[in-house]
Amino acid sequence: MGRIDRLIAGMTLSEKLGQLTMTAADYAVTGPIVTPVSENEIRSGAIGNLLNLYGAGPTQRIQKIAVEESRLHIPLLLGFDALHGQRTVFPIPLAEAGLFDPASWEATARAAAGECADDGLHMTFAPMLDVSRDPRWGRVAEGPGEDPFVGSAFARAKVRGFQSISLADVGAIAACAKHFVGYGAVTAGREYAATDMSEDMLREVYLPPFRAAVEAGVAAIMPAFTDLNGVPMTANTHLITDVLRKELGFDGVVISDYHAIAELLNHGVAADLAEAAALALKAGVDIDMMSDAYRLGLPVALERNLVAMADIDAAVYRVLALKERLDLFQDPYRRGRADTDPSAQSRALARAVGARALVLLKNEKNALPLAARKIALIGPLADAAGEMRGPWGGAGRPEDCVSVLQGLREAGLEVRHAPGVTIDGDDVSGVAAALDACANADAILLCLGEAALMSGEAASRAHLGLPGRQQELAKAVFEKAAGKPVIVVLFSGRPLAVPELVSGADAVLAAWFPGSEAGHAIADVLTGKVSPSGRTPVSWPRAVGQIPVFFGERPGGRPFNPKDHFTSHYSDVDNTPLFPFGHGLTYGDFELSNLRVEPGDPLTVKVDVANHGAREAEETVFLFLNQKKPGVTRPVLELKGFGKTSLAPSGRGTITLTLPQPAGRAELFVGPNAAFASLLSLPIG
Ligand code: GLC
């Protein structure tokens, strides 16, 4: 009999339920209830896992209690939301997805894992893999964007980065892919609302990133708060047991979201904690995060024969097996050696990735790179270091972040700063000083957008314009610019519907939330030290009324035709997005040509690239497919690949991609984004 079986055979019910319980400490507040962690319950074995505790000292101390003072000496599993960095904060996942670079996605996860391990953590509740086409939903910031192919590549890279080759590696931590599944389709973009979709939609759009995470060996999965087609994910036997465990072969640990098991009562599917606990356990949920439903409800559920001890033992086995894979039994103190501040190496990575995540949405009149040295830096996000972390800044500290003001001054520019207005306030008394600053400058930089906590969890918005009185500030600056270049740096956790802002500016740089090295990364791109290469992984709506707007729609029987009134369109706004998926300008001037396909399975797809610009730059191209299937309509574009190349001025190259042989008639498209006008096409099959 192995170690785990021997342990289970000797455990009391309370000790078993302790291994199925994860309680929150208060180093971060990520849910509605925070109770102080009871050291006595750790000693008694009634708590076997914690979240929201980090730091070498605190984690080593609490682990010592579990290992040396409890009856069975079972180490604690310590988890935290290090979504895009721990002490060094990288760009938010939505921004990082826009690099379209799996090697970079893996590198930042590995760096985060190392800092988490130094902080004594064993698990991160990441990657967040919820595809979403609704920017009203604040959590679009945490995910890989609108497309499942990108989400799947993101999943593989992040799991590899966090988990390394073996979870026993000292710099490895367990990844917990979340939120299983379909959370990004909440009704009306409203947080925690119900989700409804066909099985086809589920399997084509929302499930693929989780399939990819399982194939990459993800150690844990977290079900979503939401119900899908009337069945709460936390009690969804079909999707957790039949699909995730049996069909996809997931053999890891399923951890509920925060307090979600108890919230089955709010869903109306359980009359008390015992029923809620039984539903979740039978569905396949192993750990109860922060609801006490398992500790208080499962003893009653056993008495009522709603569950069997074998169900509990199976869950305990999976939790102990994860602790064994993490080498916690052999060396419970291996992680948590020393508190780490951002190292020069991790800062260099954050600066490079931060610059590559920036998306140049517009650049006219050669506004960028900046030619001027005397800059008016206007707006509430110009000197806002803490906001640069985004809504899930982990253990990143504001004092470790570089603001735009600091970055520009360190780049040697002469900067006069005036906030003008606050992010969300009504006070416009600062506008006059802002205009005064503009009068004495050669170029004007407007740093506008959302506060970090206006996106992320519990942050849905029904309007997607600039908060507060920022648009008025921008309008006043545009009117007084007197021919000086006006560049907007736009901070947000989602695509914003800002057509007026875009039309008034000479250049617009979408910065999302770039992380610890924001100011340096932005200065590098604005001054031309780095050529922008980021692409938007989501379509930008012109108006909230367009949502969901995404490239993978099906054609319908009357696709838009400007010459025919009776075709699919709005009477008051253009059908197309403000900016299409994949859009992003560079400081180069790229031309694609000579699209060709070489036979084989997979097919080899090649396209030539030329840089006619005066600066080195990186081009990204996307490979789409339009498939024709008898009797079944298909999306007008399905993303099947992407590739990149950097070219010097007058440089030429070829990007080579592969494509599984499509079954039946198909047409392939290659281009710099998902706008049909920019695509080269070739019929195949
Ligand atoms: C939160 C989030 C989840 C997070 C968890 C722990 O409510 O939904 O993404 O991992 O609680 O902080």
XYZ file of C-alpha atoms in Angstrom, residues 21-680:
660
model
C -10.800 22.612 2.410
C -8.894 25.737 1.279
C -9.243 28.767 3.534
C -8.138 32.345 2.772
C -5.581 34.325 4.721
C -5.665 38.095 4.337
C -2.535 39.014 2.397
C -4.970 39.769 -0.415
C -8.755 40.014 -0.462
C -10.144 38.208 -3.497
C -13.582 37.315 -2.294
C -16.479 38.385 -0.058
C -15.376 36.866 3.213
C -12.048 36.919 5.003
C -11.687 35.040 8.234
C -8.342 34.913 10.062
C -6.609 31.624 9.435
C -6.954 29.457 12.529
C -3.611 27.947 13.432
C -5.366 25.496 15.723
C -7.412 24.176 12.806
C -4.165 23.641 10.935
C -2.760 21.795 13.962
C -5.885 19.647 14.183
C -5.821 18.915 10.429
C -9.183 20.616 9.906
C -7.581 22.922 7.298
C -5.234 21.368 4.778
C -4.852 24.168 2.189
C -4.615 27.988 2.175
C -4.848 30.806 -0.327
C -3.841 34.477 -0.160
C -0.811 33.979 2.083
C 2.675 34.592 0.662
C 6.207 35.513 1.740
C 9.016 33.275 2.879
C 8.545 34.008 6.566
C 4.778 33.628 6.891
C 4.583 30.542 4.661
C 7.465 28.733 6.357
C 5.978 29.463 9.777
C 2.491 28.203 8.896
C 3.900 25.162 7.075
C 5.921 24.268 10.166
C 2.710 24.146 12.199
C 1.098 21.750 9.707
C 4.138 19.530 9.261
C 5.490 19.412 12.806
C 2.460 19.978 15.037
C -0.384 18.083 13.318
C -1.050 14.394 13.916
C -0.352 13.228 10.349
C 2.233 15.887 9.393
C 0.564 16.526 6.005
C 2.011 19.694 4.395
C -0.280 22.567 3.414
C -0.911 23.453 -0.231
C -0.534 27.245 -0.600
C -2.165 28.978 -3.573
C -2.367 32.552 -4.859
C -3.559 34.490 -7.906
C -0.277 35.188 -9.664
C -1.990 35.662 -13.013
C 0.686 37.733 -14.714
C 3.519 37.967 -12.259
C 4.155 37.833 -8.532
C 6.575 40.538 -7.326
C 7.410 41.561 -10.901
C 4.124 42.326 -12.660
C 3.956 41.605 -16.390
C 1.282 42.993 -18.742
C -2.250 41.759 -18.070
C -3.017 38.497 -19.897
C -5.178 40.233 -22.514
C -2.203 42.455 -23.350
C 0.251 39.574 -23.315
C -1.965 37.547 -25.639
C -1.374 40.357 -28.154
C 2.284 39.351 -28.506
C 1.128 36.186 -30.343
C 4.353 34.637 -29.070
C 4.103 31.354 -27.100
C 7.786 31.465 -26.151
C 7.235 34.806 -24.451
C 4.034 33.640 -22.757
C 5.989 30.694 -21.322
C 8.909 32.878 -20.245
C 6.808 35.234 -18.146
C 4.997 32.320 -16.526
C 8.329 30.730 -15.632
C 9.564 34.008 -14.149
C 6.363 34.339 -12.134
C 6.644 30.744 -10.952
C 10.160 31.387 -9.666
C 9.027 34.405 -7.665
C 6.001 32.483 -6.361
C 8.236 29.625 -5.225
C 10.541 32.117 -3.487
C 7.422 33.447 -1.784
C 6.608 29.953 -0.506
C 3.701 29.315 -2.881
C 2.884 25.940 -4.494
C 0.068 26.935 -6.854
C -1.165 29.851 -8.902
C -4.829 30.212 -9.869
C -3.835 30.733 -13.471
C -3.925 30.668 -16.459
C -7.360 32.187 -16.847
C -8.591 30.712 -20.125
C -12.031 32.212 -20.574
C -12.477 33.226 -24.205
C -14.714 36.294 -24.301
C -16.284 38.433 -26.972
C -17.996 40.794 -24.594
C -15.848 43.660 -23.267
C -18.652 44.752 -20.970
C -17.405 41.820 -18.847
C -14.474 43.056 -16.776
C -12.711 39.697 -16.705
C -11.893 39.904 -20.410
C -8.761 41.590 -18.986
C -7.615 38.313 -17.416
C -8.004 36.115 -20.442
C -6.548 35.388 -23.892
C -9.102 37.375 -25.929
C -11.828 36.371 -28.370
C -10.364 33.379 -30.110
C -10.074 29.715 -29.004
C -6.978 29.004 -31.159
C -5.107 31.782 -29.356
C -6.579 30.653 -26.026
C -5.325 27.118 -26.634
C -1.803 28.217 -27.536
C -1.836 30.512 -24.494
C -2.943 27.614 -22.272
C -0.135 25.302 -23.402
C 2.535 27.965 -22.989
C 1.369 29.075 -19.550
C 1.057 25.544 -18.145
C 4.581 24.749 -19.384
C 5.883 27.987 -17.899
C 4.301 27.611 -14.469
C 4.803 23.848 -14.066
C 8.179 23.407 -15.765
C 9.101 19.814 -16.670
C 8.269 18.477 -13.223
C 6.264 19.922 -10.364
C 9.061 18.731 -8.097
C 11.383 21.356 -9.605
C 12.106 24.031 -7.017
C 11.037 26.814 -9.400
C 7.850 25.026 -10.484
C 4.367 25.616 -9.153
C 1.062 23.965 -9.966
C -1.100 25.789 -12.492
C -4.850 25.939 -11.988
C -6.663 26.643 -15.268
C -9.832 28.619 -14.769
C -12.813 29.214 -14.997
C -14.208 26.009 -16.381
C -16.229 26.687 -18.643
C -18.005 29.315 -20.719
C -17.756 32.099 -18.094
C -16.889 34.626 -20.797
C -20.412 34.343 -22.206
C -22.248 35.805 -19.192
C -25.646 37.275 -20.019
C -25.314 40.911 -21.192
C -21.665 40.947 -20.093
C -22.804 41.180 -16.504
C -20.503 39.561 -13.954
C -21.608 36.230 -12.430
C -24.747 36.131 -14.648
C -25.991 32.933 -16.267
C -24.498 31.518 -19.470
C -26.361 29.760 -22.222
C -24.978 28.220 -25.385
C -25.241 25.260 -27.702
C -23.019 22.210 -27.219
C -21.396 23.118 -30.572
C -20.575 26.639 -29.381
C -19.215 25.247 -26.112
C -17.005 22.740 -27.897
C -15.799 25.116 -30.634
C -15.197 28.311 -28.684
C -15.001 27.863 -24.893
C -13.730 24.322 -24.292
C -10.604 24.220 -26.538
C -8.271 26.196 -24.208
C -9.123 23.833 -21.348
C -8.530 20.822 -23.587
C -5.131 22.313 -24.407
C -4.352 22.907 -20.722
C -5.224 19.277 -19.889
C -3.068 18.027 -22.785
C -0.232 20.160 -21.396
C -0.637 18.452 -18.003
C -2.275 21.191 -15.970
C -2.361 20.177 -12.312
C -5.682 21.759 -11.330
C -8.860 23.222 -12.779
C -11.289 25.718 -11.244
C -14.972 25.652 -12.259
C -16.685 28.969 -12.937
C -19.153 30.656 -10.590
C -21.738 30.603 -13.341
C -24.421 28.185 -14.369
C -24.275 26.829 -17.935
C -27.643 26.069 -19.545
C -29.195 25.917 -16.085
C -26.598 23.727 -14.324
C -24.118 25.532 -12.035
C -20.559 24.662 -13.074
C -19.695 23.845 -9.438
C -22.303 21.073 -9.534
C -21.930 20.097 -13.186
C -21.322 16.359 -13.254
C -21.624 16.191 -17.048
C -18.924 18.765 -17.738
C -16.573 18.055 -14.819
C -16.764 14.272 -14.675
C -18.021 13.127 -18.082
C -16.229 15.740 -20.232
C -13.253 17.059 -18.233
C -12.208 13.881 -16.432
C -13.411 11.078 -18.706
C -13.415 12.597 -22.193
C -10.409 14.922 -21.849
C -8.560 12.647 -19.400
C -7.949 15.226 -16.682
C -6.594 13.442 -13.573
C -5.728 16.437 -11.427
C -7.479 18.371 -8.707
C -10.660 20.407 -9.186
C -10.777 23.413 -6.848
C -14.036 25.339 -6.467
C -13.986 29.069 -6.931
C -14.150 31.251 -3.838
C -17.225 30.318 -1.710
C -18.863 28.836 -4.830
C -20.068 25.582 -3.251
C -22.077 27.415 -0.593
C -23.430 29.640 -3.366
C -25.230 26.645 -4.857
C -27.930 27.663 -2.382
C -28.222 31.022 -4.181
C -28.427 29.176 -7.497
C -31.439 27.463 -5.976
C -30.192 23.924 -6.623
C -29.465 22.998 -2.969
C -31.619 23.478 0.129
C -28.722 23.436 2.607
C -24.940 23.026 2.880
C -25.199 19.247 3.008
C -26.993 19.155 -0.360
C -24.622 21.735 -1.813
C -21.582 19.791 -0.623
C -22.987 16.533 -1.997
C -23.748 18.065 -5.404
C -20.235 19.467 -5.710
C -18.439 16.347 -4.492
C -20.479 14.048 -6.755
C -19.849 16.424 -9.691
C -16.096 15.998 -9.148
C -15.046 19.048 -7.144
C -12.202 18.050 -4.807
C -11.398 21.200 -2.824
C -13.914 23.613 -1.302
C -12.371 27.075 -1.501
C -13.519 29.274 1.339
C -17.093 28.101 1.852
C -16.827 25.504 4.645
C -19.526 23.515 2.806
C -17.366 20.391 2.820
C -16.306 20.625 6.465
C -19.811 21.383 7.725
C -21.985 19.831 5.011
C -20.338 16.520 4.093
C -20.720 14.880 7.559
C -24.473 15.498 7.267
C -24.471 14.393 3.622
C -22.846 11.098 4.712
C -25.552 10.554 7.320
C -28.235 11.188 4.675
C -26.456 8.843 2.223
C -26.148 11.707 -0.283
C -22.468 10.758 -0.635
C -20.336 7.728 0.230
C -16.996 7.696 2.052
C -15.474 6.384 -1.179
C -16.386 9.700 -2.875
C -14.550 11.600 -0.149
C -11.550 9.260 -0.266
C -11.243 9.675 -4.048
C -11.061 13.455 -3.674
C -8.589 13.228 -0.782
C -6.444 10.916 -2.885
C -6.208 13.463 -5.725
C -5.285 16.279 -3.325
C -2.562 14.223 -1.608
C -1.287 13.048 -4.997
C -0.838 16.683 -6.042
C 1.063 17.433 -2.828
C 3.255 14.416 -3.563
C 3.914 15.616 -7.161
C 4.971 18.960 -5.684
C 7.434 17.062 -3.464
C 5.827 18.598 -0.407
C 6.068 15.405 1.653
C 9.784 15.020 0.869
C 10.695 18.682 1.324
C 7.853 20.896 2.591
C 10.188 23.860 3.131
C 11.938 23.799 -0.270
C 9.835 26.727 -1.516
C 9.914 29.931 0.483
C 13.632 30.287 0.781
C 13.673 34.088 0.588
C 11.467 37.060 -0.121
C 12.324 38.476 -3.524
C 12.054 41.977 -4.900
C 11.904 42.308 -8.694
C 15.330 41.370 -10.003
C 17.109 43.230 -12.782
C 16.526 40.165 -14.974
C 12.785 40.003 -14.302
C 12.494 43.756 -14.768
C 14.278 43.506 -18.118
C 11.810 40.805 -19.172
C 8.856 42.917 -17.975
C 10.173 45.919 -19.894
C 10.647 43.980 -23.116
C 7.294 42.185 -22.892
C 5.620 45.421 -21.813
C 6.840 47.178 -24.942
C 5.800 44.299 -27.199
C 2.320 44.226 -25.661
C 1.591 47.832 -26.615
C -0.734 48.102 -29.626
C -0.302 51.088 -31.928
C -3.902 51.570 -33.048
C -3.366 54.784 -35.019
C -0.358 56.771 -36.174
C -0.895 59.679 -38.571
C 1.178 62.739 -39.548
C 4.233 60.818 -38.369
C 3.256 61.583 -34.811
C 5.278 58.572 -33.614
C 8.038 57.958 -32.891
C 8.272 61.281 -31.064
C 10.430 63.896 -32.725
C 9.896 66.504 -30.013
C 11.809 66.712 -26.736
C 9.480 69.167 -24.890
C 6.424 67.156 -23.944
C 3.169 68.104 -22.202
C 2.141 64.989 -20.310
C -1.549 65.283 -19.556
C -4.123 63.026 -17.937
C -4.877 61.066 -14.747
C -2.880 57.986 -15.757
C 0.391 59.756 -16.485
C 1.697 59.569 -12.920
C -0.202 56.500 -11.675
C 2.387 53.820 -11.022
C 0.062 51.592 -8.992
C -2.593 51.522 -11.710
C -0.082 50.001 -14.131
C -0.467 46.611 -12.398
C -4.005 46.062 -13.638
C -6.821 44.365 -11.680
C -4.850 41.285 -10.544
C -1.520 42.803 -9.593
C -0.581 39.870 -7.345
C 2.080 40.772 -4.823
C 3.346 43.590 -7.026
C 3.851 46.793 -5.051
C 3.005 50.275 -6.444
C 6.434 51.522 -5.364
C 8.017 48.882 -7.600
C 6.143 50.151 -10.678
C 7.376 52.752 -13.173
C 4.896 55.461 -14.171
C 4.765 57.050 -17.618
C 6.072 60.299 -16.096
C 9.099 58.532 -14.623
C 9.744 56.574 -17.820
C 9.670 59.637 -20.064
C 11.924 61.688 -17.787
C 14.419 58.821 -17.559
C 14.345 58.722 -21.368
C 15.702 62.270 -21.310
C 12.566 64.105 -22.390
C 11.660 67.510 -20.948
C 8.243 66.783 -19.452
C 5.678 69.120 -18.001
C 2.887 67.171 -16.307
C -0.709 68.121 -15.496
C -3.385 65.495 -14.705
C -6.246 67.743 -15.834
C -8.963 65.541 -14.358
C -9.187 62.472 -12.156
C -9.895 59.053 -13.647
C -13.525 58.904 -12.635
C -14.362 62.200 -11.006
C -16.460 65.186 -12.092
C -13.909 67.868 -11.224
C -12.710 69.766 -14.301
C -10.902 72.541 -12.444
C -7.538 71.132 -13.562
C -8.218 71.451 -17.285
C -6.935 75.041 -17.503
C -3.551 74.065 -16.050
C -3.413 71.152 -18.464
C -4.033 73.409 -21.450
C -1.385 75.787 -20.140
C 1.112 72.936 -20.064
C 0.223 72.130 -23.670
C 0.825 75.711 -24.802
C 4.536 75.476 -23.957
C 5.210 72.046 -25.399
C 6.170 70.705 -28.825
C 4.079 67.528 -28.486
C 1.196 66.489 -26.261
C 0.796 63.082 -24.619
C -2.644 62.261 -23.172
C -2.609 59.371 -20.682
C -6.242 58.361 -20.343
C -8.397 55.346 -19.631
C -9.669 53.105 -16.866
C -8.487 52.629 -13.320
C -7.088 49.153 -12.744
C -10.129 48.019 -10.767
C -12.597 49.124 -13.461
C -11.859 45.777 -15.094
C -11.167 42.345 -13.659
C -13.597 40.552 -11.345
C -16.913 42.157 -10.377
C -16.184 45.020 -12.826
C -18.682 44.821 -15.677
C -19.468 48.134 -17.403
C -22.557 48.980 -19.446
C -20.806 51.942 -21.105
C -17.395 51.513 -22.711
C -16.287 55.125 -23.128
C -13.697 56.987 -21.090
C -14.704 57.230 -17.411
C -15.370 60.545 -15.684
C -14.646 63.780 -17.580
C -11.635 62.462 -19.520
C -13.248 62.826 -22.951
C -13.909 66.501 -22.208
C -10.263 66.947 -21.279
C -9.219 65.265 -24.517
C -11.590 67.430 -26.565
C -10.246 70.602 -24.964
C -6.666 69.499 -25.705
C -7.519 68.610 -29.320
C -9.054 72.061 -29.794
C -5.980 73.833 -28.370
C -3.339 71.618 -29.969
C -2.640 74.176 -32.695
C -1.043 71.648 -35.004
C 1.147 69.989 -32.364
C 1.080 66.185 -32.444
C -1.402 64.771 -29.912
C -0.714 61.180 -28.894
C -3.123 59.233 -26.670
C -1.804 56.423 -24.472
C -4.922 54.474 -23.517
C -4.960 52.292 -20.380
C -7.734 49.718 -20.021
C -8.512 46.110 -19.164
C -10.753 45.791 -22.197
C -11.264 47.316 -25.661
C -13.025 50.681 -25.176
C -15.612 52.155 -27.546
C -13.849 55.492 -28.089
C -14.348 56.534 -31.731
C -14.279 60.281 -30.921
C -11.023 59.990 -28.983
C -9.438 58.018 -31.816
C -10.556 60.468 -34.516
C -9.304 63.487 -32.529
C -5.835 62.097 -31.845
C -2.946 61.895 -34.287
C -1.795 58.641 -32.690
C -3.296 56.163 -30.225
C -1.288 53.567 -28.311
C -3.323 50.932 -26.458
C -1.272 50.172 -23.344
C -3.788 47.955 -21.538
C -2.036 47.650 -18.131
C 1.659 47.006 -18.876
C 2.835 46.076 -15.369
C 5.871 46.981 -13.279
C 7.925 48.376 -16.171
C 5.071 50.338 -17.781
C 6.803 53.710 -17.944
C 10.015 52.322 -19.419
C 8.169 50.175 -21.956
C 5.969 53.048 -23.105
C 8.925 55.445 -23.338
C 10.860 52.863 -25.377
C 8.068 52.707 -27.964
C 7.201 56.421 -27.983
C 10.835 57.437 -28.516
C 11.400 54.788 -31.212
C 13.905 52.740 -29.206
C 11.510 49.834 -29.736
C 9.200 49.462 -32.725
C 5.638 48.611 -31.619
C 4.579 45.095 -32.586
C 1.581 44.287 -30.367
C -1.702 43.196 -31.963
C -5.132 43.339 -30.379
C -6.441 39.844 -29.458
C -9.970 41.256 -29.324
C -12.095 43.243 -31.765
C -12.754 46.828 -30.635
C -16.425 47.858 -30.796
C -17.480 51.211 -32.209
C -20.454 51.151 -29.850
C -21.704 48.965 -27.033
C -24.678 48.114 -29.223
C -22.438 46.091 -31.522
C -21.434 43.641 -28.797
C -20.592 40.811 -29.354
C -18.458 41.894 -32.300
C -15.844 39.318 -33.345
C -14.283 37.988 -36.534
C -15.575 34.419 -36.253
C -19.232 35.065 -37.031
C -21.213 32.869 -39.388
C -22.297 34.602 -42.666
C -26.077 34.424 -42.410
C -28.270 34.387 -45.516
C -27.975 38.139 -46.148
C -24.410 39.099 -45.321
C -23.746 42.825 -45.376
C -23.737 44.393 -48.836
C -23.536 48.217 -48.890
C -25.522 48.245 -52.139
C -28.405 46.273 -50.711
C -30.532 47.649 -47.903
C -31.889 44.229 -47.060
C -28.635 42.848 -45.748
C -27.192 42.527 -42.248
C -26.286 45.964 -40.907
C -27.103 48.699 -38.395
C -28.704 51.924 -39.565
C -26.591 53.997 -37.143
C -23.126 52.410 -37.004
C -20.805 50.558 -39.359
C -20.873 46.757 -39.038
C -17.124 46.506 -38.768
C -15.283 46.930 -35.459
C -13.439 50.159 -34.681
C -10.286 47.998 -34.879
C -10.308 44.365 -36.039
C -8.801 41.394 -34.240
C -5.059 41.356 -34.946
C -4.813 45.078 -35.695
C -1.611 46.835 -34.666
C 0.678 49.231 -36.533
C 4.475 49.155 -36.492
C 7.195 51.654 -37.414
C 7.799 49.602 -40.559
C 5.817 49.467 -43.795
C 5.002 45.857 -44.593
C 3.704 44.264 -47.776
C 2.536 40.652 -48.035
C 2.648 38.826 -51.351
C 2.929 35.513 -53.125
C 0.658 33.432 -50.906
C 1.129 29.778 -51.813
C 0.413 26.315 -50.468
C 2.661 23.283 -50.744
C 0.962 19.881 -50.645
C 1.275 17.520 -47.711
C -0.560 16.792 -44.487
C -0.304 19.180 -42.902
C -0.239 21.650 -45.780
C 2.619 24.156 -45.836
C 1.437 27.729 -46.282
C 3.961 30.407 -47.250
C 3.699 34.161 -47.710
C 6.434 36.636 -48.626
C 6.929 39.731 -46.472
C 8.732 42.946 -47.393
C 9.496 45.933 -45.151
C 9.409 49.081 -47.271
C 9.759 51.251 -44.179
C 12.761 53.144 -42.851
C 12.887 51.289 -39.530
C 13.319 47.718 -38.388
C 9.993 46.266 -37.317
C 8.232 42.995 -36.535
C 5.293 41.831 -38.632
C 2.702 39.327 -37.447
C 0.501 37.476 -39.905
C -2.553 35.352 -39.285
C -3.779 32.278 -41.111
C -7.555 31.950 -41.341
C -9.748 29.327 -42.946
C -13.274 29.521 -44.290
C -14.599 25.997 -44.520
C -17.700 24.904 -46.437
C -19.555 21.973 -44.893
C -22.685 20.444 -46.426
C -25.691 21.516 -44.385
C -23.702 23.275 -41.662
C -22.813 26.964 -41.742
C -19.248 27.785 -40.721
C -17.672 30.992 -39.400
C -16.515 33.313 -42.179
C -13.036 33.101 -40.651
C -11.509 30.537 -38.293
C -8.023 31.240 -36.983
C -5.653 28.331 -37.673
C -2.211 29.834 -37.210
C -0.037 32.883 -36.734
C 3.587 33.699 -37.395
C 6.050 36.588 -37.042
C 9.155 37.963 -38.645
C 11.405 40.954 -37.916
C 12.801 42.775 -40.936
C 15.286 45.600 -41.336
C 14.452 48.465 -43.698
C 14.079 47.091 -47.259
C 14.287 43.611 -45.745
C 12.441 40.670 -47.260
C 11.441 37.344 -45.794
C 8.946 34.506 -45.871
C 6.641 33.338 -43.144
C 5.870 29.630 -43.201
C 2.848 28.170 -41.439
C 1.254 24.733 -41.393
C -2.403 23.876 -41.792
C -4.074 20.494 -41.260
C -5.619 19.371 -44.549
C -9.229 20.630 -44.404
C -11.966 18.111 -45.156
C -13.878 19.377 -48.172
C -14.024 22.783 -49.874
C -12.222 25.630 -48.136
C -10.581 28.958 -48.731
C -7.540 30.105 -46.798
C -6.744 33.697 -45.929
C -3.490 35.249 -44.734
C -3.049 38.799 -43.532
C -2.011 41.217 -40.773
C -5.419 41.161 -39.101
C -8.996 39.869 -39.470
C -10.247 42.649 -41.765
C -11.155 41.015 -45.076
C -9.749 43.954 -47.036
C -6.261 43.176 -45.725
C -6.279 39.447 -46.505
C -4.656 37.463 -49.308
